[in-house]
Tab-separated table of C-alpha atoms and ligand atoms in Angstrom:
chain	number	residue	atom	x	y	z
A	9	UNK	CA	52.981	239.582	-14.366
A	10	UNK	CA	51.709	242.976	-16.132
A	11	UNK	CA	48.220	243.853	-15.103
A	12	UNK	CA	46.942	244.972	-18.210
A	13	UNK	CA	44.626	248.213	-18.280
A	14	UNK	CA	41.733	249.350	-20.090
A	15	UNK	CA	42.047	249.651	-23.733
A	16	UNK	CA	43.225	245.786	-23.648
A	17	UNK	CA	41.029	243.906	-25.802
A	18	UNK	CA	41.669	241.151	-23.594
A	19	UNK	CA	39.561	242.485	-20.870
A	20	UNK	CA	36.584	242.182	-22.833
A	21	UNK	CA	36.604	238.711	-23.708
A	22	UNK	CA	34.577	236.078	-21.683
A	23	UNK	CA	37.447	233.617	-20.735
A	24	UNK	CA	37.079	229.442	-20.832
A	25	UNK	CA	37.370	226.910	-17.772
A	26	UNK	CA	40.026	225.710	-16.434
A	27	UNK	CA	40.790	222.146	-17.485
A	28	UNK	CA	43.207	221.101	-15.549
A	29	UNK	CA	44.522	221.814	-12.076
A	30	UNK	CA	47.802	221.115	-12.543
A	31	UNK	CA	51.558	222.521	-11.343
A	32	UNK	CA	51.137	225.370	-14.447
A	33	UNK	CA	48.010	226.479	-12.651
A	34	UNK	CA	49.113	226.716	-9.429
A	35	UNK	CA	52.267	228.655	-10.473
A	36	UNK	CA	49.620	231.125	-12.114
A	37	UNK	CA	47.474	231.560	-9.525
A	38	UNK	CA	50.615	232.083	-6.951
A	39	UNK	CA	52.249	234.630	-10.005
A	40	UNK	CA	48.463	236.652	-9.348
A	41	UNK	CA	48.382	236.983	-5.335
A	42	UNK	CA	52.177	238.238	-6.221
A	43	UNK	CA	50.875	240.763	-8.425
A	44	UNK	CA	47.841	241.375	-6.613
A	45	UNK	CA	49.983	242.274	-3.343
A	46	UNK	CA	51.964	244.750	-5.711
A	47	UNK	CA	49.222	246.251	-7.094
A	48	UNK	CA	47.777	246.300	-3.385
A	49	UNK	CA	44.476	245.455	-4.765
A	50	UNK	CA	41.772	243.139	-3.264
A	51	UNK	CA	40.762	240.735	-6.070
A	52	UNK	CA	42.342	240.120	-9.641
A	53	UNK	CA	40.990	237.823	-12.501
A	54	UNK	CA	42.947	235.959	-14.892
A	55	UNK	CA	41.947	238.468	-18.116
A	56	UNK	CA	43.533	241.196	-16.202
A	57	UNK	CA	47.171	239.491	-16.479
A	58	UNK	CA	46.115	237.901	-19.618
A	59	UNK	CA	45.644	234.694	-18.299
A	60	UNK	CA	42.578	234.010	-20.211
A	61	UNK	CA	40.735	231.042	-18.178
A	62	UNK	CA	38.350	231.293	-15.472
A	63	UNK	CA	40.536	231.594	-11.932
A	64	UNK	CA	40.281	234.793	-9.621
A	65	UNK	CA	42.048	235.307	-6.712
A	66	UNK	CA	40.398	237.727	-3.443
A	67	UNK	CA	43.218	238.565	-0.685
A	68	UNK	CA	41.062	241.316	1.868
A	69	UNK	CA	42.202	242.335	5.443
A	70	UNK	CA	41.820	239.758	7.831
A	71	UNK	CA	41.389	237.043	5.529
A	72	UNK	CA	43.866	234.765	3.701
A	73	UNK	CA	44.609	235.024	0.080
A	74	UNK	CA	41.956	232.912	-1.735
A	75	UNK	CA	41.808	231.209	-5.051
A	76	UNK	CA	38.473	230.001	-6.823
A	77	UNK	CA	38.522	228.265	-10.104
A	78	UNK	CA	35.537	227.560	-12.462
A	79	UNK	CA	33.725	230.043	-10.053
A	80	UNK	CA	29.754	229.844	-10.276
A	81	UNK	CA	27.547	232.437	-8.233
A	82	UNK	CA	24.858	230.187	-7.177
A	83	UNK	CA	22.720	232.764	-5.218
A	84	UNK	CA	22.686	235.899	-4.866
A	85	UNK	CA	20.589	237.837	-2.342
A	86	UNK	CA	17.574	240.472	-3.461
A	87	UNK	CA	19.034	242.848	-0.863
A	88	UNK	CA	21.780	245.305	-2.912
A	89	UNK	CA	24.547	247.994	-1.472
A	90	UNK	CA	26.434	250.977	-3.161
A	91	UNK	CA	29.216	251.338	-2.707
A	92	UNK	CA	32.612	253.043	-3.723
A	93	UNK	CA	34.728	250.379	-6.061
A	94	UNK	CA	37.803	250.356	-8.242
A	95	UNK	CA	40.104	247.674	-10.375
A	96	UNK	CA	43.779	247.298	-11.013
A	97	UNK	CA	42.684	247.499	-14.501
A	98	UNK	CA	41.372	250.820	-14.250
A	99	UNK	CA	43.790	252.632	-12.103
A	100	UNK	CA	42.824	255.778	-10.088
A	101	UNK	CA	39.198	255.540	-10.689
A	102	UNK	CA	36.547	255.239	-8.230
A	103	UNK	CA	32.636	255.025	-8.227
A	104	UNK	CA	29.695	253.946	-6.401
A	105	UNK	CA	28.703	250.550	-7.717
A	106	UNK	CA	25.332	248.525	-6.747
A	107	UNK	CA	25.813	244.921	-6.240
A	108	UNK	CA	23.961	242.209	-4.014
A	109	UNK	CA	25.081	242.495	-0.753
A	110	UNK	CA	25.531	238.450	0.130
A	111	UNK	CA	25.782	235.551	-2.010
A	112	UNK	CA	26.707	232.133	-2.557
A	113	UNK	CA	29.886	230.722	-4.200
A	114	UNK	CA	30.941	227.423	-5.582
A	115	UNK	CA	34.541	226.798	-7.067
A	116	UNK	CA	37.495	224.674	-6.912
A	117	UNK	CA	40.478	225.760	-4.719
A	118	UNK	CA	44.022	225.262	-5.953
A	119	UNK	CA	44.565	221.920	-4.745
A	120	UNK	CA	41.431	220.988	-6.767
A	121	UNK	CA	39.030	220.339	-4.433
A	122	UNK	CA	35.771	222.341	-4.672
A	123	UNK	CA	34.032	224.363	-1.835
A	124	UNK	CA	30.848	226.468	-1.353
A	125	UNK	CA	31.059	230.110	0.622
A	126	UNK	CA	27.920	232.139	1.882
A	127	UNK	CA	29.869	235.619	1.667
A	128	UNK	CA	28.657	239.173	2.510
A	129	UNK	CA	29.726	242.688	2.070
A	130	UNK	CA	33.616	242.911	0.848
A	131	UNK	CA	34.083	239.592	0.380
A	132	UNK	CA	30.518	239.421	-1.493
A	133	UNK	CA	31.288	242.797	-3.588
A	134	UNK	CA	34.838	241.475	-4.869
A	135	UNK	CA	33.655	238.359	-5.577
A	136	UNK	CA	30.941	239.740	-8.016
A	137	UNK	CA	33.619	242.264	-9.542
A	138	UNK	CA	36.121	239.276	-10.599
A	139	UNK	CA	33.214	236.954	-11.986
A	140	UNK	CA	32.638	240.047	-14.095
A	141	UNK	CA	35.854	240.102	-15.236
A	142	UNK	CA	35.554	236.339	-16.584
A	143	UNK	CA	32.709	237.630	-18.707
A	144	UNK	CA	34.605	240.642	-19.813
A	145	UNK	CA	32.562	242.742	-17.663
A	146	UNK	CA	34.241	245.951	-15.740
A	147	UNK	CA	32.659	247.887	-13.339
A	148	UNK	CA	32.159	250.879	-14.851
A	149	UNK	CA	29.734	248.950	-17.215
A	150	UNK	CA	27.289	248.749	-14.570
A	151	UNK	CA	27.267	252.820	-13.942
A	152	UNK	CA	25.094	255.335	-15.716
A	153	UNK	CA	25.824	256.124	-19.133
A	154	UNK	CA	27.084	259.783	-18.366
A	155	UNK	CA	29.057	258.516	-15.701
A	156	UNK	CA	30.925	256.013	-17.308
A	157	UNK	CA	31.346	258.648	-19.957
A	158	UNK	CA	32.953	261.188	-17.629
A	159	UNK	CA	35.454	258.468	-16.766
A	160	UNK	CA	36.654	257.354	-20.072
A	161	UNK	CA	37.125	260.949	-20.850
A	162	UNK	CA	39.136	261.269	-17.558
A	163	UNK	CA	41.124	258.029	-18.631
A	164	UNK	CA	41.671	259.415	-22.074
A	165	UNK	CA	43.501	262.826	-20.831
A	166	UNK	CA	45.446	260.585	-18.316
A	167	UNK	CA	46.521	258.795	-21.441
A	168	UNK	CA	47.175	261.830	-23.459
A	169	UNK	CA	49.286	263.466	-20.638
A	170	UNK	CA	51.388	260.247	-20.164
A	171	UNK	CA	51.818	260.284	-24.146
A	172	UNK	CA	52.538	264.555	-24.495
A	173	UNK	CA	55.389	263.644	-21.775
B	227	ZN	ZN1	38.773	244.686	-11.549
């Protein structure tokens, strides 16, 4: 599984639910830890291997790998951190990112049963980053216009480099 990168139009698009959890979606879902382990990355959302439904998967230290399908953020708390954030999508960027610092979760787990999580911190912060990424949302959306100009010019010489080479 490719992890596509920004530019991909796919990234952008909010994706549909999951209909079914079936054998196919289980394979997916295993296919994404795989890649997120590769990619040694924390979280990774079905647009970002152009799987275009609405599955995540969160693997942080100390913690098993973790699937949630048809995700819904049913609270979130008024209380917000920054703090530093990146994406496989986006690779060697980093910036400070505000987010809520606890929430609540509802989904369905790969063997179709649903569950509800009170998160905080890590857990909390890559949650909200991969529900973004179902609406076609990347982080460096919710940064200051300058800032998030800075980076796509940063990305855009990366690009050029890789292309003059
Ligand atoms: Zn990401």
């Amino acid at each position: 599984m490719n992890i596509l990168t920004l530019g991909s139009d796919l990234l952008r698009q909010k994706v549909e639910p999951v209909k079914n959890i079936d054998d196919e979606l289980r394979a997916a879902a295993e296919e994404m830890i795989a890649a997120l382990h590769i990619g040694k990355g924390v979280g990774l959302a079905g647009p970002q291997v152009g799987f275009m439904k609405r599955i995540f998967v969160v693997h942080v230290d100390g913690d098993v790998p973790r699937v949630f399908i048809n995700p819904s953020i049913t609270a979130t708390s008024t209380e917000t951190v920054k703090r530093e954030e990146g994406c496989l999508s986006i690779p060697g960027i980093w910036a400070d990112v505000v987010r809520a610092r606890a929430l609540q979760v509802q989904a369905w787990n790969e063997k179709g049963r649903p569950f509800t999580m009170e998160l905080d911190d890590i857990l909390a912060r890559v949650i909200l980053h991969e529900y973004d990424h179902l609406e076609g949302v990347l982080f460096i959306d919710r940064l200051s216009v300058p800032k998030r100009n800075r980076i796509l010019a940063k990305m855009e010489r990366q690009l050029q480099g890789r292309q003059g080479k």
